[in-house]
Amino acid sequence: MTTSDDSRISDDRREALRYALAIGSGAALAAAVASPASAQTADNTLDRIRANKVLRIAVLPGELPYFNKDLATGSWSGFSIEMANDIAKLLDLKLEYTESTYGNSILDLQSNKIDLGFALNPTPQRALVVDFTATVFPHPFGAMLKRGLDAKTWADINKPEVNIAVDVGSANEAVARRFAPNATIKSLKSRDEVMLEMSSGRVDCVVNALVLGLTAIAKNPNLGTYKILQSPSVAIPSSMAVRREPDKRWRDFLSVWVDYNRGIGQMREWFINGLALSNVKPEDVPVELNI
């Protein structure tokens, strides 16, 4: 495919989504004419951001591959930033950044400080207060394996002679205790302590989510290799969150945008570009990753 082909496809994507939005705007206008009182008091995100020409997003310093801030220039990059740039381009918007954390992103949505939160897990508790888009990708769990240890399934590490390190109270610990309960599991206070156990050879593997495993090994290849473990496949959805409001057009537009970009392989490309900021090579990304 040539550069001109890529440009044409990108233009076609923008036109298609703008057309869909125009239809939605027409329906909203018809409703406003039929019920002017309710239209005056309505406040929905999609109409507001298009009127203001600004999309406010939460950015999380140091959270690679999703966010990376260049301290010298103040510019942002990463998987989530590439996603935000594309959404902003489609809707002719300017991005406005609010530095936050994963937990505070939910609070920022509720308090109307931002319009969109990235890289968030749709937990039942969060779903009570905000809405989530379609799944960006199911974030798989597996294990960092010491050299010489071959494991493809959870059963391969679910043995008393296998020593596993996890950070206490984390999803990593919950997954390890559920799917490898017969292993010798060592719960440590922090991720740094977990990596120290692994690098010192005191444990055989570390159970964690794919991003954590790949970026840790990219920093220190002596830690071993990372494998997504199967039978069963274990993954937690990673999604985008929006403010809870009666008008669902903003959430629904983003869900269509997610599904489309996953379908054409664009989401995987952005994800691999984000991992590259942590020196993860494309060939190190497991082919089983469903994104």
PDB file of C-alpha atoms in Angstrom:
ATOM      1  CA  MET A   1       0.000   0.000   0.000  1.00  0.00           C
ATOM      2  CA  THR A   2       1.401   3.428  -0.960  1.00  0.00           C
ATOM      3  CA  THR A   3       1.480   6.649   1.069  1.00  0.00           C
ATOM      4  CA  SER A   4      -1.209   8.098  -1.192  1.00  0.00           C
ATOM      5  CA  ASP A   5      -3.380   5.025  -0.517  1.00  0.00           C
ATOM      6  CA  ASP A   6      -2.921   5.514   3.237  1.00  0.00           C
ATOM      7  CA  SER A   7      -3.904   9.183   2.880  1.00  0.00           C
ATOM      8  CA  ARG A   8      -7.001   8.298   0.844  1.00  0.00           C
ATOM      9  CA  ILE A   9      -8.095   5.693   3.413  1.00  0.00           C
ATOM     10  CA  SER A  10      -7.558   8.198   6.233  1.00  0.00           C
ATOM     11  CA  ASP A  11      -9.645  10.796   4.373  1.00  0.00           C
ATOM     12  CA  ASP A  12     -12.374   8.211   3.735  1.00  0.00           C
ATOM     13  CA  ARG A  13     -12.442   7.337   7.440  1.00  0.00           C
ATOM     14  CA  ARG A  14     -12.867  10.968   8.414  1.00  0.00           C
ATOM     15  CA  GLU A  15     -15.615  11.580   5.877  1.00  0.00           C
ATOM     16  CA  ALA A  16     -17.535   8.457   6.923  1.00  0.00           C
ATOM     17  CA  LEU A  17     -17.443   9.350  10.585  1.00  0.00           C
ATOM     18  CA  ARG A  18     -18.315  12.992   9.907  1.00  0.00           C
ATOM     19  CA  TYR A  19     -21.312  11.805   7.893  1.00  0.00           C
ATOM     20  CA  ALA A  20     -22.437   9.597  10.768  1.00  0.00           C
ATOM     21  CA  LEU A  21     -22.065  12.507  13.167  1.00  0.00           C
ATOM     22  CA  ALA A  22     -24.025  14.776  10.833  1.00  0.00           C
ATOM     23  CA  ILE A  23     -26.918  12.319  10.895  1.00  0.00           C
ATOM     24  CA  GLY A  24     -26.774  12.284  14.687  1.00  0.00           C
ATOM     25  CA  SER A  25     -26.673  16.084  14.809  1.00  0.00           C
ATOM     26  CA  GLY A  26     -29.719  16.242  12.529  1.00  0.00           C
ATOM     27  CA  ALA A  27     -31.650  13.972  14.860  1.00  0.00           C
ATOM     28  CA  ALA A  28     -30.615  16.101  17.822  1.00  0.00           C
ATOM     29  CA  LEU A  29     -31.750  19.250  15.989  1.00  0.00           C
ATOM     30  CA  ALA A  30     -35.145  17.703  15.243  1.00  0.00           C
ATOM     31  CA  ALA A  31     -35.531  16.813  18.904  1.00  0.00           C
ATOM     32  CA  ALA A  32     -34.585  20.358  19.917  1.00  0.00           C
ATOM     33  CA  VAL A  33     -37.251  21.849  17.641  1.00  0.00           C
ATOM     34  CA  ALA A  34     -39.859  19.481  19.057  1.00  0.00           C
ATOM     35  CA  SER A  35     -38.860  20.237  22.655  1.00  0.00           C
ATOM     36  CA  PRO A  36     -37.099  23.638  22.909  1.00  0.00           C
ATOM     37  CA  ALA A  37     -37.242  23.777  26.707  1.00  0.00           C
ATOM     38  CA  SER A  38     -35.335  20.534  27.144  1.00  0.00           C
ATOM     39  CA  ALA A  39     -32.860  21.538  24.415  1.00  0.00           C
ATOM     40  CA  GLN A  40     -31.949  24.710  26.294  1.00  0.00           C
ATOM     41  CA  THR A  41     -31.071  22.772  29.439  1.00  0.00           C
ATOM     42  CA  ALA A  42     -29.390  19.817  27.690  1.00  0.00           C
ATOM     43  CA  ASP A  43     -25.659  19.410  28.181  1.00  0.00           C
ATOM     44  CA  ASN A  44     -24.067  16.591  26.248  1.00  0.00           C
ATOM     45  CA  THR A  45     -20.387  16.095  25.643  1.00  0.00           C
ATOM     46  CA  LEU A  46     -20.445  15.564  21.892  1.00  0.00           C
ATOM     47  CA  ASP A  47     -22.265  18.805  21.070  1.00  0.00           C
ATOM     48  CA  ARG A  48     -20.200  20.785  23.564  1.00  0.00           C
ATOM     49  CA  ILE A  49     -16.773  19.656  22.372  1.00  0.00           C
ATOM     50  CA  ARG A  50     -17.738  20.271  18.749  1.00  0.00           C
ATOM     51  CA  ALA A  51     -19.014  23.746  19.621  1.00  0.00           C
ATOM     52  CA  ASN A  52     -15.930  24.607  21.704  1.00  0.00           C
ATOM     53  CA  LYS A  53     -13.494  22.848  19.319  1.00  0.00           C
ATOM     54  CA  VAL A  54     -11.667  21.394  22.345  1.00  0.00           C
ATOM     55  CA  LEU A  55     -11.331  17.818  23.618  1.00  0.00           C
ATOM     56  CA  ARG A  56     -10.154  17.597  27.223  1.00  0.00           C
ATOM     57  CA  ILE A  57      -8.320  14.380  28.099  1.00  0.00           C
ATOM     58  CA  ALA A  58      -6.519  13.004  31.137  1.00  0.00           C
ATOM     59  CA  VAL A  59      -2.799  12.333  30.654  1.00  0.00           C
ATOM     60  CA  LEU A  60      -0.810  10.137  33.033  1.00  0.00           C
ATOM     61  CA  PRO A  61       2.909  10.939  33.394  1.00  0.00           C
ATOM     62  CA  GLY A  62       5.202   7.934  33.172  1.00  0.00           C
ATOM     63  CA  GLU A  63       2.479   5.434  32.276  1.00  0.00           C
ATOM     64  CA  LEU A  64       4.041   3.801  29.224  1.00  0.00           C
ATOM     65  CA  PRO A  65       3.071   2.624  26.663  1.00  0.00           C
ATOM     66  CA  TYR A  66      -0.029   4.786  27.022  1.00  0.00           C
ATOM     67  CA  PHE A  67       1.525   8.134  27.955  1.00  0.00           C
ATOM     68  CA  ASN A  68       4.995   9.641  27.774  1.00  0.00           C
ATOM     69  CA  LYS A  69       5.901  13.276  28.448  1.00  0.00           C
ATOM     70  CA  ASP A  70       9.059  14.802  26.995  1.00  0.00           C
ATOM     71  CA  LEU A  71      10.355  16.854  29.921  1.00  0.00           C
ATOM     72  CA  ALA A  72      12.442  19.037  27.614  1.00  0.00           C
ATOM     73  CA  THR A  73       9.615  20.054  25.271  1.00  0.00           C
ATOM     74  CA  GLY A  74       6.502  19.254  27.304  1.00  0.00           C
ATOM     75  CA  SER A  75       5.090  17.261  24.368  1.00  0.00           C
ATOM     76  CA  TRP A  76       3.146  14.042  24.892  1.00  0.00           C
ATOM     77  CA  SER A  77       3.371  10.739  23.021  1.00  0.00           C
ATOM     78  CA  GLY A  78       2.252   7.140  23.489  1.00  0.00           C
ATOM     79  CA  PHE A  79      -0.557   4.755  22.566  1.00  0.00           C
ATOM     80  CA  SER A  80      -3.344   6.805  24.155  1.00  0.00           C
ATOM     81  CA  ILE A  81      -2.014  10.055  22.712  1.00  0.00           C
ATOM     82  CA  GLU A  82      -2.061   8.566  19.197  1.00  0.00           C
ATOM     83  CA  MET A  83      -5.668   7.563  19.798  1.00  0.00           C
ATOM     84  CA  ALA A  84      -6.572  11.027  21.096  1.00  0.00           C
ATOM     85  CA  ASN A  85      -4.848  12.733  18.154  1.00  0.00           C
ATOM     86  CA  ASP A  86      -6.879  10.671  15.684  1.00  0.00           C
ATOM     87  CA  ILE A  87     -10.179  11.383  17.445  1.00  0.00           C
ATOM     88  CA  ALA A  88      -9.348  15.096  17.568  1.00  0.00           C
ATOM     89  CA  LYS A  89      -8.438  15.134  13.869  1.00  0.00           C
ATOM     90  CA  LEU A  90     -11.679  13.408  12.877  1.00  0.00           C
ATOM     91  CA  LEU A  91     -13.758  15.950  14.783  1.00  0.00           C
ATOM     92  CA  ASP A  92     -11.544  18.992  14.034  1.00  0.00           C
ATOM     93  CA  LEU A  93     -10.743  19.511  17.706  1.00  0.00           C
ATOM     94  CA  LYS A  94      -7.792  20.786  19.704  1.00  0.00           C
ATOM     95  CA  LEU A  95      -6.524  18.602  22.564  1.00  0.00           C
ATOM     96  CA  GLU A  96      -6.333  19.974  26.092  1.00  0.00           C
ATOM     97  CA  TYR A  97      -4.370  17.965  28.677  1.00  0.00           C
ATOM     98  CA  THR A  98      -5.053  17.490  32.394  1.00  0.00           C
ATOM     99  CA  GLU A  99      -2.379  15.529  34.275  1.00  0.00           C
ATOM    100  CA  SER A 100      -3.991  12.847  36.380  1.00  0.00           C
ATOM    101  CA  THR A 101      -3.781   9.222  37.560  1.00  0.00           C
ATOM    102  CA  TYR A 102      -5.810   6.119  36.755  1.00  0.00           C
ATOM    103  CA  GLY A 103      -8.008   6.531  39.826  1.00  0.00           C
ATOM    104  CA  ASN A 104      -8.360  10.302  39.496  1.00  0.00           C
ATOM    105  CA  SER A 105      -9.385  10.003  35.836  1.00  0.00           C
ATOM    106  CA  ILE A 106     -12.748   8.704  37.047  1.00  0.00           C
ATOM    107  CA  LEU A 107     -13.110  11.618  39.479  1.00  0.00           C
ATOM    108  CA  ASP A 108     -12.066  14.072  36.754  1.00  0.00           C
ATOM    109  CA  LEU A 109     -14.858  12.772  34.523  1.00  0.00           C
ATOM    110  CA  GLN A 110     -17.428  13.044  37.296  1.00  0.00           C
ATOM    111  CA  SER A 111     -16.393  16.630  38.088  1.00  0.00           C
ATOM    112  CA  ASN A 112     -16.425  17.627  34.390  1.00  0.00           C
ATOM    113  CA  LYS A 113     -12.686  18.387  34.258  1.00  0.00           C
ATOM    114  CA  ILE A 114     -12.145  16.086  31.284  1.00  0.00           C
ATOM    115  CA  ASP A 115     -14.195  14.591  28.461  1.00  0.00           C
ATOM    116  CA  LEU A 116     -12.331  11.324  27.990  1.00  0.00           C
ATOM    117  CA  GLY A 117     -10.213   8.958  30.092  1.00  0.00           C
ATOM    118  CA  PHE A 118      -7.894   6.370  28.536  1.00  0.00           C
ATOM    119  CA  ALA A 119      -6.458   2.975  29.502  1.00  0.00           C
ATOM    120  CA  LEU A 120      -9.066   2.263  32.169  1.00  0.00           C
ATOM    121  CA  ASN A 121     -10.383  -1.124  33.271  1.00  0.00           C
ATOM    122  CA  PRO A 122     -14.215  -1.244  33.322  1.00  0.00           C
ATOM    123  CA  THR A 123     -14.727  -2.590  36.839  1.00  0.00           C
ATOM    124  CA  PRO A 124     -18.263  -3.029  38.189  1.00  0.00           C
ATOM    125  CA  GLN A 125     -17.603  -0.293  40.770  1.00  0.00           C
ATOM    126  CA  ARG A 126     -16.498   2.198  38.113  1.00  0.00           C
ATOM    127  CA  ALA A 127     -19.441   1.302  35.880  1.00  0.00           C
ATOM    128  CA  LEU A 128     -21.770   2.635  38.565  1.00  0.00           C
ATOM    129  CA  VAL A 129     -20.487   6.194  38.070  1.00  0.00           C
ATOM    130  CA  VAL A 130     -19.138   6.503  34.501  1.00  0.00           C
ATOM    131  CA  ASP A 131     -19.766   4.946  31.089  1.00  0.00           C
ATOM    132  CA  PHE A 132     -17.259   2.874  29.142  1.00  0.00           C
ATOM    133  CA  THR A 133     -16.722   2.519  25.414  1.00  0.00           C
ATOM    134  CA  ALA A 134     -16.205  -0.726  23.539  1.00  0.00           C
ATOM    135  CA  THR A 135     -13.094  -2.621  24.653  1.00  0.00           C
ATOM    136  CA  VAL A 136      -9.915  -1.162  23.183  1.00  0.00           C
ATOM    137  CA  PHE A 137      -8.152  -4.457  23.851  1.00  0.00           C
ATOM    138  CA  PRO A 138      -8.345  -7.315  26.354  1.00  0.00           C
ATOM    139  CA  HIS A 139      -5.160  -6.902  28.420  1.00  0.00           C
ATOM    140  CA  PRO A 140      -3.850 -10.459  28.840  1.00  0.00           C
ATOM    141  CA  PHE A 141      -2.052 -11.966  31.823  1.00  0.00           C
ATOM    142  CA  GLY A 142       0.882 -14.327  31.691  1.00  0.00           C
ATOM    143  CA  ALA A 143       4.287 -14.720  33.281  1.00  0.00           C
ATOM    144  CA  MET A 144       7.863 -13.558  33.067  1.00  0.00           C
ATOM    145  CA  LEU A 145       9.795 -16.821  32.963  1.00  0.00           C
ATOM    146  CA  LYS A 146      13.408 -17.378  33.988  1.00  0.00           C
ATOM    147  CA  ARG A 147      15.667 -18.682  31.267  1.00  0.00           C
ATOM    148  CA  GLY A 148      15.189 -22.403  30.786  1.00  0.00           C
ATOM    149  CA  LEU A 149      11.628 -22.451  32.144  1.00  0.00           C
ATOM    150  CA  ASP A 150       9.161 -23.319  29.390  1.00  0.00           C
ATOM    151  CA  ALA A 151       5.510 -22.635  30.162  1.00  0.00           C
ATOM    152  CA  LYS A 152       2.558 -22.255  27.839  1.00  0.00           C
ATOM    153  CA  THR A 153      -0.381 -22.858  30.192  1.00  0.00           C
ATOM    154  CA  TRP A 154      -1.226 -22.045  33.810  1.00  0.00           C
ATOM    155  CA  ALA A 155      -0.890 -25.729  34.596  1.00  0.00           C
ATOM    156  CA  ASP A 156       2.796 -25.512  33.676  1.00  0.00           C
ATOM    157  CA  ILE A 157       3.487 -23.177  36.612  1.00  0.00           C
ATOM    158  CA  ASN A 158       0.789 -24.535  38.963  1.00  0.00           C
ATOM    159  CA  LYS A 159       3.262 -26.749  40.811  1.00  0.00           C
ATOM    160  CA  PRO A 160       4.691 -26.589  44.372  1.00  0.00           C
ATOM    161  CA  GLU A 161       8.255 -26.532  43.052  1.00  0.00           C
ATOM    162  CA  VAL A 162       7.590 -23.370  41.004  1.00  0.00           C
ATOM    163  CA  ASN A 163       8.291 -20.160  42.944  1.00  0.00           C
ATOM    164  CA  ILE A 164       6.194 -17.182  41.840  1.00  0.00           C
ATOM    165  CA  ALA A 165       6.572 -13.521  42.877  1.00  0.00           C
ATOM    166  CA  VAL A 166       3.697 -11.007  42.771  1.00  0.00           C
ATOM    167  CA  ASP A 167       3.002  -7.553  44.226  1.00  0.00           C
ATOM    168  CA  VAL A 168       0.629  -7.850  47.169  1.00  0.00           C
ATOM    169  CA  GLY A 169      -2.986  -6.747  46.721  1.00  0.00           C
ATOM    170  CA  SER A 170      -2.688  -6.403  42.950  1.00  0.00           C
ATOM    171  CA  ALA A 171      -4.606  -7.998  40.102  1.00  0.00           C
ATOM    172  CA  ASN A 172      -1.370  -9.923  39.453  1.00  0.00           C
ATOM    173  CA  GLU A 173      -1.626 -11.590  42.863  1.00  0.00           C
ATOM    174  CA  ALA A 174      -5.325 -12.351  42.405  1.00  0.00           C
ATOM    175  CA  VAL A 175      -4.669 -14.012  39.037  1.00  0.00           C
ATOM    176  CA  ALA A 176      -1.709 -16.028  40.369  1.00  0.00           C
ATOM    177  CA  ARG A 177      -3.643 -17.335  43.380  1.00  0.00           C
ATOM    178  CA  ARG A 178      -6.643 -18.271  41.263  1.00  0.00           C
ATOM    179  CA  PHE A 179      -4.878 -19.981  38.350  1.00  0.00           C
ATOM    180  CA  ALA A 180      -1.703 -21.277  40.017  1.00  0.00           C
ATOM    181  CA  PRO A 181      -2.859 -22.024  43.594  1.00  0.00           C
ATOM    182  CA  ASN A 182      -0.503 -25.003  43.983  1.00  0.00           C
ATOM    183  CA  ALA A 183       2.621 -22.981  43.229  1.00  0.00           C
ATOM    184  CA  THR A 184       4.760 -21.405  45.947  1.00  0.00           C
ATOM    185  CA  ILE A 185       3.610 -17.774  45.779  1.00  0.00           C
ATOM    186  CA  LYS A 186       5.633 -14.985  47.369  1.00  0.00           C
ATOM    187  CA  SER A 187       3.720 -11.700  47.830  1.00  0.00           C
ATOM    188  CA  LEU A 188       5.935  -8.610  48.020  1.00  0.00           C
ATOM    189  CA  LYS A 189       5.195  -4.974  48.830  1.00  0.00           C
ATOM    190  CA  SER A 190       6.055  -3.406  45.473  1.00  0.00           C
ATOM    191  CA  ARG A 191       6.760  -4.146  41.823  1.00  0.00           C
ATOM    192  CA  ASP A 192      10.389  -3.145  42.378  1.00  0.00           C
ATOM    193  CA  GLU A 193      10.769  -5.847  45.036  1.00  0.00           C
ATOM    194  CA  VAL A 194       9.161  -8.357  42.691  1.00  0.00           C
ATOM    195  CA  MET A 195      11.655  -7.528  39.938  1.00  0.00           C
ATOM    196  CA  LEU A 196      14.542  -7.772  42.401  1.00  0.00           C
ATOM    197  CA  GLU A 197      13.438 -11.295  43.373  1.00  0.00           C
ATOM    198  CA  MET A 198      13.304 -12.225  39.710  1.00  0.00           C
ATOM    199  CA  SER A 199      16.666 -10.695  38.758  1.00  0.00           C
ATOM    200  CA  SER A 200      18.370 -12.308  41.761  1.00  0.00           C
ATOM    201  CA  GLY A 201      17.095 -15.747  40.760  1.00  0.00           C
ATOM    202  CA  ARG A 202      15.143 -16.306  43.982  1.00  0.00           C
ATOM    203  CA  VAL A 203      11.922 -17.017  42.056  1.00  0.00           C
ATOM    204  CA  ASP A 204      11.185 -18.850  38.839  1.00  0.00           C
ATOM    205  CA  CYS A 205       8.619 -16.495  37.406  1.00  0.00           C
ATOM    206  CA  VAL A 206       6.519 -13.388  37.923  1.00  0.00           C
ATOM    207  CA  VAL A 207       2.810 -13.371  37.115  1.00  0.00           C
ATOM    208  CA  ASN A 208       1.729 -10.054  35.638  1.00  0.00           C
ATOM    209  CA  ALA A 209      -0.146  -8.322  32.850  1.00  0.00           C
ATOM    210  CA  LEU A 210       1.449  -8.166  29.416  1.00  0.00           C
ATOM    211  CA  VAL A 211       2.486  -4.488  29.439  1.00  0.00           C
ATOM    212  CA  LEU A 212       4.229  -4.812  32.806  1.00  0.00           C
ATOM    213  CA  GLY A 213       6.074  -7.936  31.715  1.00  0.00           C
ATOM    214  CA  LEU A 214       7.196  -6.676  28.304  1.00  0.00           C
ATOM    215  CA  THR A 215       8.428  -3.300  29.566  1.00  0.00           C
ATOM    216  CA  ALA A 216      10.300  -4.857  32.512  1.00  0.00           C
ATOM    217  CA  ILE A 217      12.147  -7.294  30.245  1.00  0.00           C
ATOM    218  CA  ALA A 218      12.920  -4.493  27.767  1.00  0.00           C
ATOM    219  CA  LYS A 219      14.685  -2.660  30.615  1.00  0.00           C
ATOM    220  CA  ASN A 220      16.501  -5.787  31.789  1.00  0.00           C
ATOM    221  CA  PRO A 221      16.639  -8.651  29.241  1.00  0.00           C
ATOM    222  CA  ASN A 222      18.316 -10.874  31.860  1.00  0.00           C
ATOM    223  CA  LEU A 223      14.924 -11.232  33.565  1.00  0.00           C
ATOM    224  CA  GLY A 224      13.970 -13.854  30.981  1.00  0.00           C
ATOM    225  CA  THR A 225      11.054 -14.057  28.575  1.00  0.00           C
ATOM    226  CA  TYR A 226       7.375 -13.163  28.728  1.00  0.00           C
ATOM    227  CA  LYS A 227       4.582 -15.554  27.741  1.00  0.00           C
ATOM    228  CA  ILE A 228       0.824 -15.084  27.623  1.00  0.00           C
ATOM    229  CA  LEU A 229      -0.415 -18.214  29.401  1.00  0.00           C
ATOM    230  CA  GLN A 230      -3.377 -20.160  28.072  1.00  0.00           C
ATOM    231  CA  SER A 231      -5.943 -22.737  29.234  1.00  0.00           C
ATOM    232  CA  PRO A 232      -7.630 -20.574  30.244  1.00  0.00           C
ATOM    233  CA  SER A 233      -6.917 -17.256  28.551  1.00  0.00           C
ATOM    234  CA  VAL A 234      -6.993 -14.573  31.270  1.00  0.00           C
ATOM    235  CA  ALA A 235      -7.514 -10.921  30.338  1.00  0.00           C
ATOM    236  CA  ILE A 236      -8.997  -7.741  31.791  1.00  0.00           C
ATOM    237  CA  PRO A 237     -10.591  -5.275  29.338  1.00  0.00           C
ATOM    238  CA  SER A 238      -8.845  -1.967  28.747  1.00  0.00           C
ATOM    239  CA  SER A 239     -11.209   0.732  27.598  1.00  0.00           C
ATOM    240  CA  MET A 240     -11.976   4.445  27.506  1.00  0.00           C
ATOM    241  CA  ALA A 241     -14.316   6.110  29.978  1.00  0.00           C
ATOM    242  CA  VAL A 242     -16.721   9.004  29.502  1.00  0.00           C
ATOM    243  CA  ARG A 243     -19.000  10.964  31.789  1.00  0.00           C
ATOM    244  CA  ARG A 244     -22.379   9.360  32.576  1.00  0.00           C
ATOM    245  CA  GLU A 245     -25.072  11.358  30.739  1.00  0.00           C
ATOM    246  CA  PRO A 246     -28.503  10.624  29.186  1.00  0.00           C
ATOM    247  CA  ASP A 247     -27.305  11.394  25.653  1.00  0.00           C
ATOM    248  CA  LYS A 248     -25.092   8.422  24.668  1.00  0.00           C
ATOM    249  CA  ARG A 249     -23.898   9.714  21.274  1.00  0.00           C
ATOM    250  CA  TRP A 250     -20.380  10.529  22.526  1.00  0.00           C
ATOM    251  CA  ARG A 251     -19.918   7.068  24.038  1.00  0.00           C
ATOM    252  CA  ASP A 252     -21.457   5.372  21.001  1.00  0.00           C
ATOM    253  CA  PHE A 253     -19.303   7.324  18.537  1.00  0.00           C
ATOM    254  CA  LEU A 254     -16.158   6.333  20.424  1.00  0.00           C
ATOM    255  CA  SER A 255     -17.242   2.677  20.498  1.00  0.00           C
ATOM    256  CA  VAL A 256     -17.692   2.662  16.720  1.00  0.00           C
ATOM    257  CA  TRP A 257     -14.313   4.398  16.359  1.00  0.00           C
ATOM    258  CA  VAL A 258     -12.651   1.718  18.539  1.00  0.00           C
ATOM    259  CA  ASP A 259     -14.194  -1.201  16.661  1.00  0.00           C
ATOM    260  CA  TYR A 260     -13.275   0.304  13.290  1.00  0.00           C
ATOM    261  CA  ASN A 261      -9.640   0.940  14.193  1.00  0.00           C
ATOM    262  CA  ARG A 262      -9.261  -2.510  15.722  1.00  0.00           C
ATOM    263  CA  GLY A 263     -10.750  -4.014  12.596  1.00  0.00           C
ATOM    264  CA  ILE A 264      -8.273  -2.367  10.212  1.00  0.00           C
ATOM    265  CA  GLY A 265      -5.253  -3.095  12.426  1.00  0.00           C
ATOM    266  CA  GLN A 266      -4.619   0.544  13.303  1.00  0.00           C
ATOM    267  CA  MET A 267      -5.040  -0.007  17.048  1.00  0.00           C
ATOM    268  CA  ARG A 268      -2.328  -2.682  17.111  1.00  0.00           C
ATOM    269  CA  GLU A 269       0.046  -0.379  15.225  1.00  0.00           C
ATOM    270  CA  TRP A 270      -0.491   2.430  17.733  1.00  0.00           C
ATOM    271  CA  PHE A 271      -0.026   0.005  20.620  1.00  0.00           C
ATOM    272  CA  ILE A 272       3.276  -1.322  19.242  1.00  0.00           C
ATOM    273  CA  ASN A 273       4.452   2.264  18.652  1.00  0.00           C
ATOM    274  CA  GLY A 274       3.709   3.017  22.306  1.00  0.00           C
ATOM    275  CA  LEU A 275       5.614  -0.059  23.474  1.00  0.00           C
ATOM    276  CA  ALA A 276       8.586   1.049  21.379  1.00  0.00           C
ATOM    277  CA  LEU A 277       8.942   4.048  23.717  1.00  0.00           C
ATOM    278  CA  SER A 278       9.916   1.469  26.370  1.00  0.00           C
ATOM    279  CA  ASN A 279      12.306  -0.209  23.908  1.00  0.00           C
ATOM    280  CA  VAL A 280       9.973  -3.159  23.347  1.00  0.00           C
ATOM    281  CA  LYS A 281      10.625  -4.492  19.857  1.00  0.00           C
ATOM    282  CA  PRO A 282       7.691  -5.401  17.578  1.00  0.00           C
ATOM    283  CA  GLU A 283       8.910  -8.995  17.377  1.00  0.00           C
ATOM    284  CA  ASP A 284       8.733  -9.257  21.184  1.00  0.00           C
ATOM    285  CA  VAL A 285       4.971  -8.592  21.188  1.00  0.00           C
ATOM    286  CA  PRO A 286       3.210 -11.977  21.392  1.00  0.00           C
ATOM    287  CA  VAL A 287       1.218 -12.833  18.299  1.00  0.00           C
ATOM    288  CA  GLU A 288      -1.602 -14.003  20.590  1.00  0.00           C
ATOM    289  CA  LEU A 289      -2.259 -10.404  21.646  1.00  0.00           C
ATOM    290  CA  ASN A 290      -5.776  -9.611  20.470  1.00  0.00           C
ATOM    291  CA  ILE A 291      -5.756  -5.945  19.524  1.00  0.00           C
TER     292      ILE A 291
END
